[in-house]
């Protein structure tokens, strides 16, 4: 099988960093480029982080394009309390050797999808602002998008930024609604799935033991990332949400879910950003999404992820 061409839209974020490194390490994926969005950090920081990550992987030739500096209709909501002052705290990062590309992320998505020899898969790991803008500006590209795999939302698990809303959807609910209404095949990787896939206990030490720069960086980021989540949830280990989204694309046999209609609450007083999943198909609306809610073998997911990262 030829590698699957993908564009990764991202707001690194330690778990974004794992997702990007995993994608770059995997011969089954051809990473055509990274597009960045304001999310965990402001746009300048997420873009610089994306450059640092591709260079750490020894893949500085991967183009990085900066995109939307704010959500479609709302103010940005950076979360340094979760990800640290840089967004990828936990490792002493070398400054990026190369600047990002000069074009805009939305142009890159439109031009790449429309000129590529076959359908392209989009992996969305942050607020979905860039993808919504691309679909609004050039709706015809929908036909050439094989699938959108996004990390976001939570129905059975509720939210992680409000009782009802997960971070990526809460930051730009209008964008997520546009994406879900696009008619493109979508796989959602919500908290309902990622919470079933916590990293093995002490995984950061396993990573560190490999000794390579990538594995030591991953170990440091994992340790930092887990500290906040474990304190909040009272757990001893945390899931790498965005890396689980890439894992679900790579290894669908390890995950499960259901095709159903999903919509986004954009106006609720208490529920803005909620992913309203019609799990029992009560609305009669058409299915627009494969909503993952199970991971059969988290140990296997992290074993495969670790083996891939060790190749970098
Ligand atoms: C999502 O929110 C961000 O903080 C993470 O990078 C991930 O994409 C998890 O809710
Ligand atoms: Ca993210």
PDB file of C-alpha atoms and ligand atoms in Angstrom:
ATOM      1  CA  UNK A   1       0.000   0.000   0.000  1.00  0.00           C
ATOM      2  CA  UNK A   2       1.348   3.485  -0.804  1.00  0.00           C
ATOM      3  CA  UNK A   3       1.531   5.778   2.244  1.00  0.00           C
ATOM      4  CA  UNK A   4      -1.642   7.709   3.061  1.00  0.00           C
ATOM      5  CA  UNK A   5      -1.167  11.444   2.369  1.00  0.00           C
ATOM      6  CA  UNK A   6      -2.112  13.564   5.403  1.00  0.00           C
ATOM      7  CA  UNK A   7      -2.109  17.187   6.516  1.00  0.00           C
ATOM      8  CA  UNK A   8      -1.906  17.688  10.276  1.00  0.00           C
ATOM      9  CA  UNK A   9      -3.675  20.751  11.656  1.00  0.00           C
ATOM     10  CA  UNK A  10      -2.355  21.355  15.148  1.00  0.00           C
ATOM     11  CA  UNK A  11      -1.781  23.607  18.191  1.00  0.00           C
ATOM     12  CA  UNK A  12       1.196  21.977  19.976  1.00  0.00           C
ATOM     13  CA  UNK A  13       0.678  21.047  22.907  1.00  0.00           C
ATOM     14  CA  UNK A  14       2.645  18.056  24.294  1.00  0.00           C
ATOM     15  CA  UNK A  15       0.050  15.563  23.066  1.00  0.00           C
ATOM     16  CA  UNK A  16       0.104  17.235  19.639  1.00  0.00           C
ATOM     17  CA  UNK A  17       3.887  16.790  19.678  1.00  0.00           C
ATOM     18  CA  UNK A  18       3.504  13.043  20.277  1.00  0.00           C
ATOM     19  CA  UNK A  19       0.904  12.854  17.497  1.00  0.00           C
ATOM     20  CA  UNK A  20       3.149  14.680  15.014  1.00  0.00           C
ATOM     21  CA  UNK A  21       6.209  12.599  15.920  1.00  0.00           C
ATOM     22  CA  UNK A  22       4.177   9.398  15.608  1.00  0.00           C
ATOM     23  CA  UNK A  23       2.900  10.425  12.161  1.00  0.00           C
ATOM     24  CA  UNK A  24       6.406  11.365  10.997  1.00  0.00           C
ATOM     25  CA  UNK A  25       7.803   8.072  12.305  1.00  0.00           C
ATOM     26  CA  UNK A  26       5.250   5.937  10.500  1.00  0.00           C
ATOM     27  CA  UNK A  27       5.902   4.844   6.908  1.00  0.00           C
ATOM     28  CA  UNK A  28       2.153   4.270   6.404  1.00  0.00           C
ATOM     29  CA  UNK A  29       1.641   8.061   6.487  1.00  0.00           C
ATOM     30  CA  UNK A  30       3.020  10.700   4.129  1.00  0.00           C
ATOM     31  CA  UNK A  31       2.892  13.993   6.060  1.00  0.00           C
ATOM     32  CA  UNK A  32       2.431  16.621   3.355  1.00  0.00           C
ATOM     33  CA  UNK A  33       2.657  19.460   5.855  1.00  0.00           C
ATOM     34  CA  UNK A  34       1.619  20.863   9.204  1.00  0.00           C
ATOM     35  CA  UNK A  35      -0.813  23.741   9.588  1.00  0.00           C
ATOM     36  CA  UNK A  36      -1.004  25.587  12.879  1.00  0.00           C
ATOM     37  CA  UNK A  37      -3.835  27.268  14.697  1.00  0.00           C
ATOM     38  CA  UNK A  38      -4.307  29.309  17.862  1.00  0.00           C
ATOM     39  CA  UNK A  39      -5.336  26.936  20.617  1.00  0.00           C
ATOM     40  CA  UNK A  40      -3.267  25.676  23.505  1.00  0.00           C
ATOM     41  CA  UNK A  41      -1.017  28.709  22.879  1.00  0.00           C
ATOM     42  CA  UNK A  42      -1.142  31.749  20.635  1.00  0.00           C
ATOM     43  CA  UNK A  43      -0.462  31.221  16.928  1.00  0.00           C
ATOM     44  CA  UNK A  44       3.172  32.427  16.933  1.00  0.00           C
ATOM     45  CA  UNK A  45       4.009  29.945  19.697  1.00  0.00           C
ATOM     46  CA  UNK A  46       2.139  26.952  18.215  1.00  0.00           C
ATOM     47  CA  UNK A  47       3.838  27.630  14.868  1.00  0.00           C
ATOM     48  CA  UNK A  48       7.303  27.865  16.420  1.00  0.00           C
ATOM     49  CA  UNK A  49       6.557  24.685  18.372  1.00  0.00           C
ATOM     50  CA  UNK A  50       5.551  22.850  15.198  1.00  0.00           C
ATOM     51  CA  UNK A  51       8.872  23.842  13.573  1.00  0.00           C
ATOM     52  CA  UNK A  52      10.809  22.637  16.609  1.00  0.00           C
ATOM     53  CA  UNK A  53       8.972  19.314  16.571  1.00  0.00           C
ATOM     54  CA  UNK A  54       9.615  18.520  12.893  1.00  0.00           C
ATOM     55  CA  UNK A  55      13.266  19.479  13.328  1.00  0.00           C
ATOM     56  CA  UNK A  56      13.629  17.302  16.443  1.00  0.00           C
ATOM     57  CA  UNK A  57      12.295  14.430  14.337  1.00  0.00           C
ATOM     58  CA  UNK A  58      15.016  15.092  11.738  1.00  0.00           C
ATOM     59  CA  UNK A  59      12.246  16.048   9.312  1.00  0.00           C
ATOM     60  CA  UNK A  60      12.905  19.780   8.962  1.00  0.00           C
ATOM     61  CA  UNK A  61      11.856  19.469   5.320  1.00  0.00           C
ATOM     62  CA  UNK A  62       8.216  19.140   6.453  1.00  0.00           C
ATOM     63  CA  UNK A  63       6.502  22.453   5.619  1.00  0.00           C
ATOM     64  CA  UNK A  64       4.796  24.302   8.478  1.00  0.00           C
ATOM     65  CA  UNK A  65       2.185  26.949   7.655  1.00  0.00           C
ATOM     66  CA  UNK A  66       0.675  29.332  10.194  1.00  0.00           C
ATOM     67  CA  UNK A  67      -3.095  29.704  10.047  1.00  0.00           C
ATOM     68  CA  UNK A  68      -5.829  31.392  12.042  1.00  0.00           C
ATOM     69  CA  UNK A  69      -4.711  33.557  14.981  1.00  0.00           C
ATOM     70  CA  UNK A  70      -8.146  33.318  16.609  1.00  0.00           C
ATOM     71  CA  UNK A  71     -11.360  31.266  16.468  1.00  0.00           C
ATOM     72  CA  UNK A  72     -14.046  32.227  13.925  1.00  0.00           C
ATOM     73  CA  UNK A  73     -16.235  34.234  16.304  1.00  0.00           C
ATOM     74  CA  UNK A  74     -14.672  34.077  19.752  1.00  0.00           C
ATOM     75  CA  UNK A  75     -11.601  35.115  21.713  1.00  0.00           C
ATOM     76  CA  UNK A  76      -8.608  32.746  21.915  1.00  0.00           C
ATOM     77  CA  UNK A  77      -8.291  30.653  25.103  1.00  0.00           C
ATOM     78  CA  UNK A  78      -4.643  29.680  25.643  1.00  0.00           C
ATOM     79  CA  UNK A  79      -4.043  27.208  28.474  1.00  0.00           C
ATOM     80  CA  UNK A  80      -0.485  27.608  29.845  1.00  0.00           C
ATOM     81  CA  UNK A  81      -1.742  26.121  33.113  1.00  0.00           C
ATOM     82  CA  UNK A  82      -2.055  22.783  31.268  1.00  0.00           C
ATOM     83  CA  UNK A  83       0.809  22.845  28.775  1.00  0.00           C
ATOM     84  CA  UNK A  84       3.276  25.265  30.429  1.00  0.00           C
ATOM     85  CA  UNK A  85       4.539  28.628  29.166  1.00  0.00           C
ATOM     86  CA  UNK A  86       5.765  27.233  25.828  1.00  0.00           C
ATOM     87  CA  UNK A  87       2.949  24.728  25.243  1.00  0.00           C
ATOM     88  CA  UNK A  88       5.539  21.962  24.957  1.00  0.00           C
ATOM     89  CA  UNK A  89       7.174  22.325  28.374  1.00  0.00           C
ATOM     90  CA  UNK A  90       9.111  19.360  29.725  1.00  0.00           C
ATOM     91  CA  UNK A  91      12.082  19.468  27.366  1.00  0.00           C
ATOM     92  CA  UNK A  92      14.849  21.990  26.747  1.00  0.00           C
ATOM     93  CA  UNK A  93      13.992  22.635  23.104  1.00  0.00           C
ATOM     94  CA  UNK A  94      16.555  23.924  20.618  1.00  0.00           C
ATOM     95  CA  UNK A  95      15.307  27.023  18.797  1.00  0.00           C
ATOM     96  CA  UNK A  96      13.900  26.283  15.357  1.00  0.00           C
ATOM     97  CA  UNK A  97      16.619  26.485  12.695  1.00  0.00           C
ATOM     98  CA  UNK A  98      14.174  27.369   9.916  1.00  0.00           C
ATOM     99  CA  UNK A  99      11.211  29.749   9.892  1.00  0.00           C
ATOM    100  CA  UNK A 100       7.739  28.570   8.912  1.00  0.00           C
ATOM    101  CA  UNK A 101       6.650  28.911   5.287  1.00  0.00           C
ATOM    102  CA  UNK A 102       5.436  32.332   4.200  1.00  0.00           C
ATOM    103  CA  UNK A 103       1.983  31.305   2.864  1.00  0.00           C
ATOM    104  CA  UNK A 104      -1.204  30.911   4.885  1.00  0.00           C
ATOM    105  CA  UNK A 105      -2.317  27.545   6.281  1.00  0.00           C
ATOM    106  CA  UNK A 106      -5.763  27.831   4.697  1.00  0.00           C
ATOM    107  CA  UNK A 107      -4.223  28.384   1.232  1.00  0.00           C
ATOM    108  CA  UNK A 108      -1.894  25.443   1.822  1.00  0.00           C
ATOM    109  CA  UNK A 109      -4.822  23.160   2.708  1.00  0.00           C
ATOM    110  CA  UNK A 110      -6.869  24.269  -0.312  1.00  0.00           C
ATOM    111  CA  UNK A 111      -3.969  24.137  -2.791  1.00  0.00           C
ATOM    112  CA  UNK A 112      -2.578  20.838  -1.539  1.00  0.00           C
ATOM    113  CA  UNK A 113      -5.907  19.037  -1.420  1.00  0.00           C
ATOM    114  CA  UNK A 114      -6.974  20.296  -4.843  1.00  0.00           C
ATOM    115  CA  UNK A 115      -3.665  19.553  -6.581  1.00  0.00           C
ATOM    116  CA  UNK A 116      -2.763  16.215  -4.982  1.00  0.00           C
ATOM    117  CA  UNK A 117      -2.922  13.156  -7.191  1.00  0.00           C
ATOM    118  CA  UNK A 118      -5.415  11.415  -4.858  1.00  0.00           C
ATOM    119  CA  UNK A 119      -7.620  12.120  -1.847  1.00  0.00           C
ATOM    120  CA  UNK A 120      -5.941  13.615   1.234  1.00  0.00           C
ATOM    121  CA  UNK A 121      -6.743  12.881   4.893  1.00  0.00           C
ATOM    122  CA  UNK A 122      -6.900  15.786   7.343  1.00  0.00           C
ATOM    123  CA  UNK A 123      -5.920  15.181  10.962  1.00  0.00           C
ATOM    124  CA  UNK A 124      -7.263  17.939  13.231  1.00  0.00           C
ATOM    125  CA  UNK A 125      -5.647  18.138  16.663  1.00  0.00           C
ATOM    126  CA  UNK A 126      -6.766  21.583  17.798  1.00  0.00           C
ATOM    127  CA  UNK A 127      -9.662  23.988  17.304  1.00  0.00           C
ATOM    128  CA  UNK A 128     -10.936  23.405  13.770  1.00  0.00           C
ATOM    129  CA  UNK A 129     -10.737  27.040  12.601  1.00  0.00           C
ATOM    130  CA  UNK A 130      -8.366  26.479   9.643  1.00  0.00           C
ATOM    131  CA  UNK A 131     -10.325  23.537   8.280  1.00  0.00           C
ATOM    132  CA  UNK A 132     -13.636  25.389   8.563  1.00  0.00           C
ATOM    133  CA  UNK A 133     -12.150  28.402   6.767  1.00  0.00           C
ATOM    134  CA  UNK A 134     -10.768  26.185   3.986  1.00  0.00           C
ATOM    135  CA  UNK A 135     -14.167  24.495   3.541  1.00  0.00           C
ATOM    136  CA  UNK A 136     -15.982  27.840   3.469  1.00  0.00           C
ATOM    137  CA  UNK A 137     -13.572  29.369   0.965  1.00  0.00           C
ATOM    138  CA  UNK A 138     -13.277  26.351  -1.314  1.00  0.00           C
ATOM    139  CA  UNK A 139     -16.169  23.957  -0.643  1.00  0.00           C
ATOM    140  CA  UNK A 140     -15.223  21.960  -3.741  1.00  0.00           C
ATOM    141  CA  UNK A 141     -12.194  20.502  -1.910  1.00  0.00           C
ATOM    142  CA  UNK A 142     -14.594  18.393   0.196  1.00  0.00           C
ATOM    143  CA  UNK A 143     -14.765  15.873  -2.654  1.00  0.00           C
ATOM    144  CA  UNK A 144     -10.991  15.399  -2.508  1.00  0.00           C
ATOM    145  CA  UNK A 145     -10.751  14.918   1.254  1.00  0.00           C
ATOM    146  CA  UNK A 146     -10.675  11.230   2.020  1.00  0.00           C
ATOM    147  CA  UNK A 147     -11.546  11.691   5.699  1.00  0.00           C
ATOM    148  CA  UNK A 148     -11.168  14.120   8.572  1.00  0.00           C
ATOM    149  CA  UNK A 149      -9.943  12.534  11.789  1.00  0.00           C
ATOM    150  CA  UNK A 150     -10.316  14.931  14.683  1.00  0.00           C
ATOM    151  CA  UNK A 151      -9.535  14.823  18.362  1.00  0.00           C
ATOM    152  CA  UNK A 152     -12.312  16.608  20.171  1.00  0.00           C
ATOM    153  CA  UNK A 153     -15.568  16.410  22.047  1.00  0.00           C
ATOM    154  CA  UNK A 154     -16.927  14.092  24.683  1.00  0.00           C
ATOM    155  CA  UNK A 155     -20.457  12.835  25.214  1.00  0.00           C
ATOM    156  CA  UNK A 156     -20.399  10.015  27.745  1.00  0.00           C
ATOM    157  CA  UNK A 157     -17.375  11.548  29.468  1.00  0.00           C
ATOM    158  CA  UNK A 158     -18.623  15.151  29.420  1.00  0.00           C
ATOM    159  CA  UNK A 159     -16.088  17.914  28.988  1.00  0.00           C
ATOM    160  CA  UNK A 160     -12.639  18.816  30.228  1.00  0.00           C
ATOM    161  CA  UNK A 161     -12.922  22.613  29.976  1.00  0.00           C
ATOM    162  CA  UNK A 162     -16.506  22.936  31.147  1.00  0.00           C
ATOM    163  CA  UNK A 163     -18.864  20.251  32.449  1.00  0.00           C
ATOM    164  CA  UNK A 164     -20.224  19.939  28.904  1.00  0.00           C
ATOM    165  CA  UNK A 165     -17.351  20.805  26.569  1.00  0.00           C
ATOM    166  CA  UNK A 166     -13.966  19.474  25.567  1.00  0.00           C
ATOM    167  CA  UNK A 167     -11.218  22.038  24.862  1.00  0.00           C
ATOM    168  CA  UNK A 168     -10.837  21.825  21.058  1.00  0.00           C
ATOM    169  CA  UNK A 169     -14.575  22.129  20.473  1.00  0.00           C
ATOM    170  CA  UNK A 170     -15.184  24.740  23.174  1.00  0.00           C
ATOM    171  CA  UNK A 171     -12.545  27.067  21.722  1.00  0.00           C
ATOM    172  CA  UNK A 172     -14.190  27.147  18.283  1.00  0.00           C
ATOM    173  CA  UNK A 173     -17.605  25.478  18.316  1.00  0.00           C
ATOM    174  CA  UNK A 174     -18.738  27.253  15.136  1.00  0.00           C
ATOM    175  CA  UNK A 175     -15.769  25.807  13.239  1.00  0.00           C
ATOM    176  CA  UNK A 176     -16.482  22.288  14.490  1.00  0.00           C
ATOM    177  CA  UNK A 177     -20.096  22.676  13.400  1.00  0.00           C
ATOM    178  CA  UNK A 178     -19.013  23.623   9.875  1.00  0.00           C
ATOM    179  CA  UNK A 179     -16.703  20.609   9.725  1.00  0.00           C
ATOM    180  CA  UNK A 180     -19.399  18.206  10.964  1.00  0.00           C
ATOM    181  CA  UNK A 181     -21.851  19.651   8.436  1.00  0.00           C
ATOM    182  CA  UNK A 182     -19.457  19.267   5.505  1.00  0.00           C
ATOM    183  CA  UNK A 183     -20.548  15.813   4.366  1.00  0.00           C
ATOM    184  CA  UNK A 184     -16.914  14.619   4.448  1.00  0.00           C
ATOM    185  CA  UNK A 185     -16.367  11.225   6.141  1.00  0.00           C
ATOM    186  CA  UNK A 186     -15.324  12.007   9.713  1.00  0.00           C
ATOM    187  CA  UNK A 187     -13.804   9.993  12.519  1.00  0.00           C
ATOM    188  CA  UNK A 188     -14.179  11.710  15.891  1.00  0.00           C
ATOM    189  CA  UNK A 189     -11.729  10.751  18.620  1.00  0.00           C
ATOM    190  CA  UNK A 190     -13.386  12.270  21.699  1.00  0.00           C
ATOM    191  CA  UNK A 191     -12.643  11.989  25.411  1.00  0.00           C
ATOM    192  CA  UNK A 192     -15.022   8.984  25.346  1.00  0.00           C
ATOM    193  CA  UNK A 193     -12.253   7.195  23.455  1.00  0.00           C
ATOM    194  CA  UNK A 194      -9.040   8.798  24.725  1.00  0.00           C
ATOM    195  CA  UNK A 195      -9.998   8.283  28.369  1.00  0.00           C
ATOM    196  CA  UNK A 196     -10.080   4.540  27.609  1.00  0.00           C
ATOM    197  CA  UNK A 197      -6.462   4.756  26.480  1.00  0.00           C
ATOM    198  CA  UNK A 198      -4.309   6.060  29.326  1.00  0.00           C
ATOM    199  CA  UNK A 199      -0.565   5.623  28.923  1.00  0.00           C
ATOM    200  CA  UNK A 200       0.985   2.691  30.812  1.00  0.00           C
ATOM    201  CA  UNK A 201       2.072   3.558  34.349  1.00  0.00           C
ATOM    202  CA  UNK A 202       5.608   4.931  34.354  1.00  0.00           C
ATOM    203  CA  UNK A 203       5.700   5.212  30.559  1.00  0.00           C
ATOM    204  CA  UNK A 204       7.918   8.299  30.679  1.00  0.00           C
ATOM    205  CA  UNK A 205      10.703   6.204  32.233  1.00  0.00           C
ATOM    206  CA  UNK A 206      10.299   3.560  29.512  1.00  0.00           C
ATOM    207  CA  UNK A 207      10.709   6.304  26.914  1.00  0.00           C
ATOM    208  CA  UNK A 208      13.666   7.901  28.684  1.00  0.00           C
ATOM    209  CA  UNK A 209      15.472   4.541  28.869  1.00  0.00           C
ATOM    210  CA  UNK A 210      15.840   4.558  25.065  1.00  0.00           C
ATOM    211  CA  UNK A 211      18.188   7.522  25.440  1.00  0.00           C
ATOM    212  CA  UNK A 212      17.680   9.113  22.001  1.00  0.00           C
ATOM    213  CA  UNK A 213      16.945  12.874  21.903  1.00  0.00           C
ATOM    214  CA  UNK A 214      13.407  12.234  20.612  1.00  0.00           C
ATOM    215  CA  UNK A 215      12.676   9.695  23.359  1.00  0.00           C
ATOM    216  CA  UNK A 216      14.156  11.921  26.065  1.00  0.00           C
ATOM    217  CA  UNK A 217      12.078  14.852  24.801  1.00  0.00           C
ATOM    218  CA  UNK A 218       8.987  12.636  24.796  1.00  0.00           C
ATOM    219  CA  UNK A 219       9.743  11.448  28.333  1.00  0.00           C
ATOM    220  CA  UNK A 220      10.063  15.021  29.584  1.00  0.00           C
ATOM    221  CA  UNK A 221       6.866  16.136  27.856  1.00  0.00           C
ATOM    222  CA  UNK A 222       4.975  13.105  29.146  1.00  0.00           C
ATOM    223  CA  UNK A 223       6.027  13.842  32.708  1.00  0.00           C
ATOM    224  CA  UNK A 224       4.997  17.480  32.412  1.00  0.00           C
ATOM    225  CA  UNK A 225       1.687  16.676  30.686  1.00  0.00           C
ATOM    226  CA  UNK A 226       0.713  14.049  33.254  1.00  0.00           C
ATOM    227  CA  UNK A 227       1.283  16.284  36.248  1.00  0.00           C
ATOM    228  CA  UNK A 228      -1.643  18.619  35.547  1.00  0.00           C
ATOM    229  CA  UNK A 229      -4.033  15.899  34.377  1.00  0.00           C
ATOM    230  CA  UNK A 230      -3.317  13.519  37.232  1.00  0.00           C
ATOM    231  CA  UNK A 231      -3.907  16.259  39.785  1.00  0.00           C
ATOM    232  CA  UNK A 232      -7.177  17.248  38.099  1.00  0.00           C
ATOM    233  CA  UNK A 233      -8.548  13.732  37.603  1.00  0.00           C
ATOM    234  CA  UNK A 234      -6.972  12.013  40.610  1.00  0.00           C
ATOM    235  CA  UNK A 235      -5.313   9.477  38.304  1.00  0.00           C
ATOM    236  CA  UNK A 236      -1.797   8.022  38.111  1.00  0.00           C
ATOM    237  CA  UNK A 237      -1.444   8.243  34.324  1.00  0.00           C
ATOM    238  CA  UNK A 238      -3.002  10.213  31.468  1.00  0.00           C
ATOM    239  CA  UNK A 239      -3.985   9.615  27.833  1.00  0.00           C
ATOM    240  CA  UNK A 240      -2.117  11.460  25.067  1.00  0.00           C
ATOM    241  CA  UNK A 241      -5.339  12.624  23.408  1.00  0.00           C
ATOM    242  CA  UNK A 242      -3.955  13.819  20.073  1.00  0.00           C
ATOM    243  CA  UNK A 243      -1.619  10.859  19.673  1.00  0.00           C
ATOM    244  CA  UNK A 244      -4.610   8.580  20.210  1.00  0.00           C
ATOM    245  CA  UNK A 245      -6.281  10.268  17.222  1.00  0.00           C
ATOM    246  CA  UNK A 246      -3.310   9.389  14.989  1.00  0.00           C
ATOM    247  CA  UNK A 247      -3.280   5.883  16.507  1.00  0.00           C
ATOM    248  CA  UNK A 248      -6.957   5.427  15.611  1.00  0.00           C
ATOM    249  CA  UNK A 249      -6.180   6.360  12.011  1.00  0.00           C
ATOM    250  CA  UNK A 250      -3.220   3.970  11.896  1.00  0.00           C
ATOM    251  CA  UNK A 251      -4.664   1.034  13.828  1.00  0.00           C
ATOM    252  CA  UNK A 252      -8.480   1.099  13.535  1.00  0.00           C
ATOM    253  CA  UNK A 253      -8.631  -2.544  14.639  1.00  0.00           C
ATOM    254  CA  UNK A 254      -7.709  -1.407  18.169  1.00  0.00           C
ATOM    255  CA  UNK A 255     -10.672   0.985  18.451  1.00  0.00           C
ATOM    256  CA  UNK A 256     -14.436   0.888  18.226  1.00  0.00           C
ATOM    257  CA  UNK A 257     -17.358   3.256  17.893  1.00  0.00           C
ATOM    258  CA  UNK A 258     -20.600   3.913  16.098  1.00  0.00           C
ATOM    259  CA  UNK A 259     -21.747   5.865  13.049  1.00  0.00           C
ATOM    260  CA  UNK A 260     -24.327   8.404  14.224  1.00  0.00           C
ATOM    261  CA  UNK A 261     -25.464  12.022  13.876  1.00  0.00           C
ATOM    262  CA  UNK A 262     -23.352  14.525  15.826  1.00  0.00           C
ATOM    263  CA  UNK A 263     -23.934  18.264  16.191  1.00  0.00           C
ATOM    264  CA  UNK A 264     -22.382  21.061  18.230  1.00  0.00           C
ATOM    265  CA  UNK A 265     -24.139  23.292  20.739  1.00  0.00           C
ATOM    266  CA  UNK A 266     -23.033  26.835  19.898  1.00  0.00           C
ATOM    267  CA  UNK A 267     -25.489  28.897  21.957  1.00  0.00           C
ATOM    268  CA  UNK A 268     -26.163  27.089  25.243  1.00  0.00           C
ATOM    269  CA  UNK A 269     -25.849  29.114  28.419  1.00  0.00           C
ATOM    270  CA  UNK A 270     -24.233  26.152  30.197  1.00  0.00           C
ATOM    271  CA  UNK A 271     -23.454  23.834  27.311  1.00  0.00           C
ATOM    272  CA  UNK A 272     -21.679  25.837  24.600  1.00  0.00           C
ATOM    273  CA  UNK A 273     -19.153  23.576  22.891  1.00  0.00           C
ATOM    274  CA  UNK A 274     -20.975  20.374  23.803  1.00  0.00           C
ATOM    275  CA  UNK A 275     -20.834  17.605  21.211  1.00  0.00           C
ATOM    276  CA  UNK A 276     -24.434  16.408  21.022  1.00  0.00           C
ATOM    277  CA  UNK A 277     -24.174  12.791  19.924  1.00  0.00           C
ATOM    278  CA  UNK A 278     -27.348  11.071  18.766  1.00  0.00           C
ATOM    279  CA  UNK A 279     -26.033   7.692  19.893  1.00  0.00           C
ATOM    280  CA  UNK A 280     -29.505   6.098  19.818  1.00  0.00           C
ATOM    281  CA  UNK A 281     -30.380   7.776  16.509  1.00  0.00           C
ATOM    282  CA  UNK A 282     -33.422   9.551  17.915  1.00  0.00           C
ATOM    283  CA  UNK A 283     -33.296  12.668  15.735  1.00  0.00           C
ATOM    284  CA  UNK A 284     -33.689  10.968  12.366  1.00  0.00           C
ATOM    285  CA  UNK A 285     -30.818  13.105  11.078  1.00  0.00           C
ATOM    286  CA  UNK A 286     -28.258  11.445   8.784  1.00  0.00           C
ATOM    287  CA  UNK A 287     -25.110   9.918  10.298  1.00  0.00           C
ATOM    288  CA  UNK A 288     -22.206  12.340   9.803  1.00  0.00           C
ATOM    289  CA  UNK A 289     -19.526  10.825  11.947  1.00  0.00           C
ATOM    290  CA  UNK A 290     -17.871   7.688  13.259  1.00  0.00           C
ATOM    291  CA  UNK A 291     -17.813   8.445  16.999  1.00  0.00           C
ATOM    292  CA  UNK A 292     -15.146   6.351  18.728  1.00  0.00           C
ATOM    293  CA  UNK A 293     -15.859   5.359  22.310  1.00  0.00           C
ATOM    294  CA  UNK A 294     -13.646   2.332  22.893  1.00  0.00           C
ATOM    295  CA  UNK A 295     -10.030   1.293  22.805  1.00  0.00           C
ATOM    296  CA  UNK A 296      -9.628  -2.503  23.031  1.00  0.00           C
ATOM    297  CA  UNK A 297      -5.960  -2.627  23.915  1.00  0.00           C
ATOM    298  CA  UNK A 298      -4.328   0.558  25.228  1.00  0.00           C
ATOM    299  CA  UNK A 299      -1.111  -1.323  26.098  1.00  0.00           C
ATOM    300  CA  UNK A 300      -0.768  -2.347  22.458  1.00  0.00           C
ATOM    301  CA  UNK A 301      -1.453   1.225  21.281  1.00  0.00           C
ATOM    302  CA  UNK A 302       1.373   2.596  23.433  1.00  0.00           C
ATOM    303  CA  UNK A 303       3.696  -0.289  22.585  1.00  0.00           C
ATOM    304  CA  UNK A 304       3.254   0.468  18.869  1.00  0.00           C
ATOM    305  CA  UNK A 305       3.564   4.209  19.501  1.00  0.00           C
ATOM    306  CA  UNK A 306       6.759   3.742  21.504  1.00  0.00           C
ATOM    307  CA  UNK A 307       8.263   1.470  18.846  1.00  0.00           C
ATOM    308  CA  UNK A 308       7.515   4.075  16.161  1.00  0.00           C
ATOM    309  CA  UNK A 309       8.935   6.972  18.191  1.00  0.00           C
ATOM    310  CA  UNK A 310      12.098   4.955  18.872  1.00  0.00           C
ATOM    311  CA  UNK A 311      12.778   4.892  15.112  1.00  0.00           C
ATOM    312  CA  UNK A 312      13.221   8.678  14.953  1.00  0.00           C
TER     313      UNK A 312
HETATM  314  C1  LIG B   1      -7.211  18.522  23.522  1.00  0.00           C
HETATM  315  O1  LIG B   1      -7.042  19.828  24.084  1.00  0.00           O
HETATM  316  C2  LIG B   1      -5.694  20.229  23.984  1.00  0.00           C
HETATM  317  O2  LIG B   1      -5.307  20.859  25.165  1.00  0.00           O
HETATM  318  C3  LIG B   1      -4.911  18.999  23.655  1.00  0.00           C
HETATM  319  O3  LIG B   1      -3.773  19.324  22.872  1.00  0.00           O
HETATM  320  C4  LIG B   1      -5.885  18.139  22.905  1.00  0.00           C
HETATM  321  O4  LIG B   1      -5.902  18.461  21.534  1.00  0.00           O
HETATM  322  C5  LIG B   1      -7.684  17.581  24.628  1.00  0.00           C
HETATM  323  O5  LIG B   1      -8.909  17.996  25.122  1.00  0.00           O
HETATM  324 CA1  LIG B   2      -4.074  19.738  20.499  1.00  0.00          CA
END
